CSV table of N, CA and C in Angstrom, one decimal:
chain,number,residue,atom,x,y,z
A,1,MET,N,-8.3,65.2,11.3
A,1,MET,CA,-8.4,66.2,12.6
A,1,MET,C,-9.9,66.1,12.6
A,2,SER,N,-11.0,66.7,13.1
A,2,SER,CA,-12.3,67.0,12.9
A,2,SER,C,-12.9,68.1,12.8
A,3,ALA,N,-13.9,68.5,12.2
A,3,ALA,CA,-14.1,70.0,11.8
A,3,ALA,C,-14.0,70.9,13.1
A,4,GLU,N,-14.6,70.2,14.2
A,4,GLU,CA,-14.3,71.3,15.6
A,4,GLU,C,-13.3,71.5,15.9
A,5,ALA,N,-12.2,70.3,15.7
A,5,ALA,CA,-10.8,70.5,16.2
A,5,ALA,C,-10.2,71.7,16.0
A,6,SER,N,-9.2,72.6,16.5
A,6,SER,CA,-8.6,73.7,16.5
A,6,SER,C,-7.3,73.1,16.0
A,7,PRO,N,-6.3,73.5,15.4
A,7,PRO,CA,-4.9,73.2,15.0
A,7,PRO,C,-4.2,73.6,16.1
A,8,PRO,N,-3.0,72.5,16.5
A,8,PRO,CA,-2.4,72.7,18.0
A,8,PRO,C,-1.6,74.3,17.7
A,9,ALA,N,-1.6,74.9,18.9
A,9,ALA,CA,-1.0,76.1,19.2
A,9,ALA,C,0.6,75.9,18.4
A,10,ALA,N,1.0,77.2,18.0
A,10,ALA,CA,2.4,76.9,17.4
A,10,ALA,C,3.8,76.8,18.8
A,11,GLN,N,4.6,75.5,19.0
A,11,GLN,CA,5.5,75.3,19.7
A,11,GLN,C,6.4,75.2,18.9
A,12,PHE,N,7.8,75.1,19.2
A,12,PHE,CA,8.9,75.2,18.9
A,12,PHE,C,9.2,73.9,19.5
A,13,ASP,N,9.7,73.0,19.2
A,13,ASP,CA,10.1,71.3,19.8
A,13,ASP,C,11.4,71.1,19.2
A,14,ASP,N,12.5,71.7,20.2
A,14,ASP,CA,14.2,70.8,20.0
A,14,ASP,C,14.0,69.3,19.8
A,15,VAL,N,13.0,68.4,20.2
A,15,VAL,CA,13.3,66.9,19.4
A,15,VAL,C,12.9,67.0,18.1
A,16,ILE,N,12.1,68.0,17.7
A,16,ILE,CA,12.0,67.4,16.3
A,16,ILE,C,12.4,68.8,15.3
A,17,HIS,N,13.4,69.4,15.6
A,17,HIS,CA,13.7,70.4,15.1
A,17,HIS,C,15.2,70.0,14.3
A,18,ALA,N,15.7,68.6,14.9
A,18,ALA,CA,17.2,68.5,14.1
A,18,ALA,C,16.5,68.1,13.0
A,19,PRO,N,17.4,68.5,11.8
A,19,PRO,CA,17.1,68.1,10.3
A,19,PRO,C,16.7,67.3,9.9
A,20,VAL,N,17.4,65.7,10.5
A,20,VAL,CA,17.1,64.4,10.3
A,20,VAL,C,15.8,64.1,10.7
A,21,ARG,N,15.6,64.6,11.9
A,21,ARG,CA,14.1,64.4,12.9
A,21,ARG,C,12.8,64.8,11.9
A,22,LEU,N,13.2,66.5,11.6
A,22,LEU,CA,12.3,66.5,11.1
A,22,LEU,C,11.8,66.1,9.6
A,23,ARG,N,12.2,66.0,8.8
A,23,ARG,CA,12.6,65.5,7.6
A,23,ARG,C,11.9,64.3,8.3
A,24,VAL,N,11.9,63.2,8.8
A,24,VAL,CA,11.6,62.2,9.4
A,24,VAL,C,9.7,61.7,9.4
A,25,CYS,N,9.4,63.2,10.4
A,25,CYS,CA,8.8,63.8,11.0
A,25,CYS,C,7.4,63.9,9.7
A,26,GLY,N,8.3,64.8,8.9
A,26,GLY,CA,7.6,65.4,7.5
A,26,GLY,C,6.8,64.2,6.8
A,27,LEU,N,7.9,63.2,6.3
A,27,LEU,CA,7.5,62.1,5.7
A,27,LEU,C,6.4,60.6,6.3
A,28,LEU,N,7.0,61.0,7.9
A,28,LEU,CA,5.7,60.1,8.7
A,28,LEU,C,4.6,60.9,8.8
A,29,ALA,N,3.8,61.8,8.7
A,29,ALA,CA,3.2,62.5,8.7
A,29,ALA,C,1.8,62.4,7.7
A,30,ALA,N,2.8,62.3,6.5
A,30,ALA,CA,2.0,62.2,5.2
A,30,ALA,C,1.6,60.9,5.0
A,31,ALA,N,1.6,60.0,6.5
A,31,ALA,CA,1.6,58.8,5.7
A,31,ALA,C,0.7,57.9,7.1
A,32,GLU,N,0.2,56.5,6.7
A,32,GLU,CA,0.1,56.1,8.5
A,32,GLU,C,1.2,55.5,8.8
A,33,GLU,N,1.8,54.6,8.2
A,33,GLU,CA,3.4,54.0,8.5
A,33,GLU,C,4.0,54.1,7.2
A,34,VAL,N,5.5,53.9,7.4
A,34,VAL,CA,6.8,54.5,6.2
A,34,VAL,C,7.0,52.8,6.7
A,35,GLU,N,7.9,52.4,5.7
A,35,GLU,CA,8.9,51.2,5.4
A,35,GLU,C,10.2,51.8,6.5
A,36,PHE,N,10.9,51.3,7.3
A,36,PHE,CA,12.1,52.2,7.4
A,36,PHE,C,12.9,52.0,6.1
A,37,SER,N,13.1,51.7,5.2
A,37,SER,CA,14.2,51.6,3.8
A,37,SER,C,13.6,52.5,3.1
A,38,VAL,N,12.0,53.2,3.6
A,38,VAL,CA,11.8,53.5,2.2
A,38,VAL,C,12.1,55.4,3.2
A,39,VAL,N,12.1,55.3,4.2
A,39,VAL,CA,12.2,56.6,5.1
A,39,VAL,C,14.2,56.9,5.2
A,40,ARG,N,14.7,56.0,5.1
A,40,ARG,CA,16.2,56.2,5.1
A,40,ARG,C,16.5,56.4,4.0
A,41,ASP,N,15.8,56.1,2.7
A,41,ASP,CA,16.8,56.5,1.2
A,41,ASP,C,16.1,58.0,1.2
A,42,ALA,N,14.7,58.5,1.5
A,42,ALA,CA,14.2,59.5,0.9
A,42,ALA,C,15.0,60.8,1.8
A,43,VAL,N,15.6,60.3,3.1
A,43,VAL,CA,15.9,61.1,4.2
A,43,VAL,C,17.9,61.2,3.5
A,44,ASP,N,17.9,59.9,2.9
A,44,ASP,CA,19.3,59.9,2.6
A,44,ASP,C,20.6,60.0,3.6
A,45,VAL,N,20.5,58.8,4.8
A,45,VAL,CA,21.0,58.7,6.2
A,45,VAL,C,21.2,57.0,6.2
A,46,SER,N,22.3,57.2,6.6
A,46,SER,CA,22.5,55.4,7.1
A,46,SER,C,21.5,54.7,7.9
A,47,ASP,N,21.4,53.2,7.8
A,47,ASP,CA,20.8,53.0,8.8
A,47,ASP,C,20.9,53.4,10.3
A,48,ALA,N,21.9,53.0,10.8
A,48,ALA,CA,22.6,53.6,12.1
A,48,ALA,C,22.1,55.4,12.6
A,49,THR,N,22.1,55.9,11.3
A,49,THR,CA,21.9,57.8,11.4
A,49,THR,C,20.3,57.6,12.0
A,50,LEU,N,19.9,56.9,11.2
A,50,LEU,CA,18.5,56.9,11.6
A,50,LEU,C,17.9,56.0,12.7
A,51,SER,N,18.7,55.3,12.8
A,51,SER,CA,18.1,54.5,14.0
A,51,SER,C,17.7,55.2,15.2
A,52,LYS,N,19.6,56.0,15.1
A,52,LYS,CA,19.6,56.8,16.3
A,52,LYS,C,18.7,57.8,16.3
A,53,HIS,N,18.1,58.7,15.2
A,53,HIS,CA,17.3,59.4,15.5
A,53,HIS,C,15.6,59.1,15.4
A,54,VAL,N,15.8,57.6,15.0
A,54,VAL,CA,14.4,57.0,15.0
A,54,VAL,C,13.7,57.1,16.9
A,55,LYS,N,15.0,56.5,17.6
A,55,LYS,CA,15.4,56.3,19.2
A,55,LYS,C,14.9,57.5,19.6
A,56,VAL,N,15.2,58.5,19.2
A,56,VAL,CA,15.0,60.0,20.1
A,56,VAL,C,13.3,60.2,19.9
A,57,LEU,N,12.9,60.2,19.1
A,57,LEU,CA,11.4,59.9,18.6
A,57,LEU,C,10.8,59.3,19.4
A,58,VAL,N,10.9,57.7,19.2
A,58,VAL,CA,10.4,56.9,20.2
A,58,VAL,C,10.4,57.3,21.8
A,59,ASP,N,11.6,57.6,22.0
A,59,ASP,CA,11.9,58.2,23.8
A,59,ASP,C,11.1,59.3,24.0
A,60,ALA,N,10.8,59.9,23.1
A,60,ALA,CA,10.1,61.4,23.2
A,60,ALA,C,8.3,60.8,23.4
A,61,GLY,N,7.9,59.8,22.7
A,61,GLY,CA,6.8,59.4,22.7
A,61,GLY,C,5.8,59.6,21.3
A,62,TYR,N,6.7,60.4,20.3
A,62,TYR,CA,6.7,60.9,19.4
A,62,TYR,C,5.9,60.1,17.5
A,63,ALA,N,6.9,58.6,18.1
A,63,ALA,CA,6.7,57.9,16.6
A,63,ALA,C,7.0,56.7,17.6
A,64,ALA,N,6.5,55.5,16.8
A,64,ALA,CA,6.3,54.1,16.6
A,64,ALA,C,6.6,53.2,15.9
A,65,VAL,N,7.7,52.2,16.7
A,65,VAL,CA,8.4,51.0,15.4
A,65,VAL,C,7.4,49.8,15.8
A,66,ARG,N,6.8,49.4,14.0
A,66,ARG,CA,6.5,48.1,14.5
A,66,ARG,C,7.1,47.0,13.4
A,67,LYS,N,7.6,45.7,13.6
A,67,LYS,CA,8.3,45.3,13.1
A,67,LYS,C,7.1,44.1,12.5
A,68,ALA,N,6.9,43.4,11.6
A,68,ALA,CA,6.6,42.5,10.6
A,68,ALA,C,7.0,42.3,9.8
A,69,PRO,N,6.4,40.6,9.6
A,69,PRO,CA,7.3,40.0,8.3
A,69,PRO,C,6.7,40.6,6.6
A,70,SER,N,7.8,40.1,5.5
A,70,SER,CA,7.8,40.5,4.4
A,70,SER,C,6.3,40.0,3.8
A,71,SER,N,5.4,40.8,2.8
A,71,SER,CA,4.5,39.6,1.9
A,71,SER,C,5.5,39.4,0.9
A,72,VAL,N,6.6,39.6,0.6
A,72,VAL,CA,7.0,39.5,-0.7
A,72,VAL,C,8.2,38.4,-0.6
A,73,ARG,N,9.2,39.3,0.3
A,73,ARG,CA,10.2,38.3,0.9
A,73,ARG,C,10.1,36.8,1.5
A,74,THR,N,11.2,35.7,1.3
A,74,THR,CA,10.7,34.5,1.3
A,74,THR,C,11.8,34.2,2.9
A,75,ASP,N,12.7,35.0,3.2
A,75,ASP,CA,13.4,34.7,4.1
A,75,ASP,C,12.6,35.5,5.7
A,76,ALA,N,13.3,35.0,6.5
A,76,ALA,CA,12.6,35.3,8.2
A,76,ALA,C,13.1,36.6,8.6
A,77,ARG,N,13.8,38.1,7.6
A,77,ARG,CA,13.7,38.7,8.5
A,77,ARG,C,12.6,39.7,8.5
A,78,LEU,N,12.5,40.3,9.3
A,78,LEU,CA,11.4,41.5,9.4
A,78,LEU,C,11.6,42.8,8.9
A,79,LEU,N,10.4,43.3,8.0
A,79,LEU,CA,10.5,44.5,8.3
A,79,LEU,C,10.1,45.8,8.9
A,80,THR,N,10.6,46.6,9.3
A,80,THR,CA,10.7,47.4,10.1
A,80,THR,C,9.4,49.2,9.9
A,81,TRP,N,8.7,49.0,10.7
A,81,TRP,CA,7.7,50.3,10.0
A,81,TRP,C,7.5,51.5,11.1
A,82,LEU,N,7.7,52.6,10.7
A,82,LEU,CA,7.4,53.6,11.6
A,82,LEU,C,6.4,54.5,11.2
A,83,ARG,N,6.0,55.1,12.5
A,83,ARG,CA,4.6,55.8,12.2
A,83,ARG,C,5.2,56.9,13.2
A,84,LEU,N,4.3,58.3,13.7
A,84,LEU,CA,4.0,58.8,14.0
A,84,LEU,C,2.9,58.5,14.9
A,85,THR,N,3.2,58.9,16.3
A,85,THR,CA,2.0,58.6,17.2
A,85,THR,C,1.1,60.0,17.2
A,86,PRO,N,-0.1,59.6,18.0
A,86,PRO,CA,-1.2,60.9,17.8
A,86,PRO,C,-0.4,62.0,18.3
A,87,ALA,N,0.8,61.9,19.9
A,87,ALA,CA,0.9,63.0,20.2
A,87,ALA,C,2.4,63.6,19.4
A,88,GLY,N,2.9,62.6,18.3
A,88,GLY,CA,4.0,63.1,17.4
A,88,GLY,C,3.3,64.1,16.4
A,89,ARG,N,1.9,63.4,16.3
A,89,ARG,CA,1.5,64.5,15.3
A,89,ARG,C,1.0,65.5,15.8
A,90,ARG,N,0.3,66.0,16.9
A,90,ARG,CA,0.4,67.2,17.1
A,90,ARG,C,1.4,67.8,17.9
A,91,ALA,N,2.4,67.4,17.9
A,91,ALA,CA,3.7,67.9,18.2
A,91,ALA,C,4.6,68.4,17.0
A,92,PHE,N,4.6,67.5,16.2
A,92,PHE,CA,4.7,67.5,14.8
A,92,PHE,C,3.9,69.5,13.7
A,93,SER,N,2.9,68.6,14.3
A,93,SER,CA,1.9,70.2,13.6
A,93,SER,C,2.0,71.9,14.4
A,94,ALA,N,2.4,71.8,15.9
A,94,ALA,CA,2.7,72.6,16.6
A,94,ALA,C,4.2,73.5,16.4
A,95,HIS,N,4.9,72.2,15.3
A,95,HIS,CA,6.4,72.6,15.3
A,95,HIS,C,5.9,73.4,14.1
A,96,VAL,N,5.7,73.1,13.1
A,96,VAL,CA,5.6,73.2,12.1
A,96,VAL,C,4.8,75.0,12.4
A,97,ALA,N,3.4,75.1,12.6
A,97,ALA,CA,3.0,76.3,13.0
A,97,ALA,C,4.4,77.0,13.4
A,98,ALA,N,4.9,76.8,14.5
A,98,ALA,CA,5.8,77.7,14.8
A,98,ALA,C,6.7,78.0,13.9
A,99,LEU,N,7.5,76.9,13.4
A,99,LEU,CA,8.4,77.7,12.2
A,99,LEU,C,7.7,78.6,11.1
A,100,ARG,N,6.1,78.3,10.7
A,100,ARG,CA,5.5,79.2,9.8
A,100,ARG,C,5.7,80.9,10.5
A,101,ALA,N,5.4,80.7,12.3
A,101,ALA,CA,5.3,82.0,12.6
A,101,ALA,C,7.0,82.9,12.8
A,102,ILE,N,7.9,81.7,12.6
A,102,ILE,CA,9.1,82.2,12.8
A,102,ILE,C,9.5,83.1,11.3
A,103,ALA,N,8.9,82.1,10.3
A,103,ALA,CA,8.6,82.7,8.7
A,103,ALA,C,8.5,83.7,8.4
A,104,GLU,N,7.2,84.1,9.2
A,104,GLU,CA,6.7,85.2,9.2
A,104,GLU,C,6.6,86.5,9.9
A,105,GLY,N,8.0,86.2,10.7
A,105,GLY,CA,8.4,87.5,11.3
A,105,GLY,C,7.6,87.6,12.8
A,106,LEU,N,7.1,86.6,13.1
A,106,LEU,CA,5.8,86.5,14.5
A,106,LEU,C,6.6,85.7,15.8
A,107,THR,N,6.5,86.2,16.9
A,107,THR,CA,7.0,84.8,17.8
A,107,THR,C,5.8,83.8,18.2
A,108,PRO,N,6.0,82.9,18.4
A,108,PRO,CA,5.0,81.6,18.3
A,108,PRO,C,4.9,82.0,19.7
């Protein structure tokens, strides 16, 4: 965010608010992209559960998925990388601002 850019207005987001998606967005917001298995292990869910939640984020335009070969493995399996889109970063920041306002007794 540039010095001139103001933080997004507080905006509660039902897509992000689901507990698993909120945790996924928090992890992805802290990095450019994160490998699927790292996110899965960090939020302690199954592959299927994470896939379902990632699909919701992708469908909302909040996340993107990239498949790439591993630089370590010799098999043909691809690694899945997850990242927040610019819209996803804005929505997550706005949602966090709304949660802070709620916690402080304010109405966003």
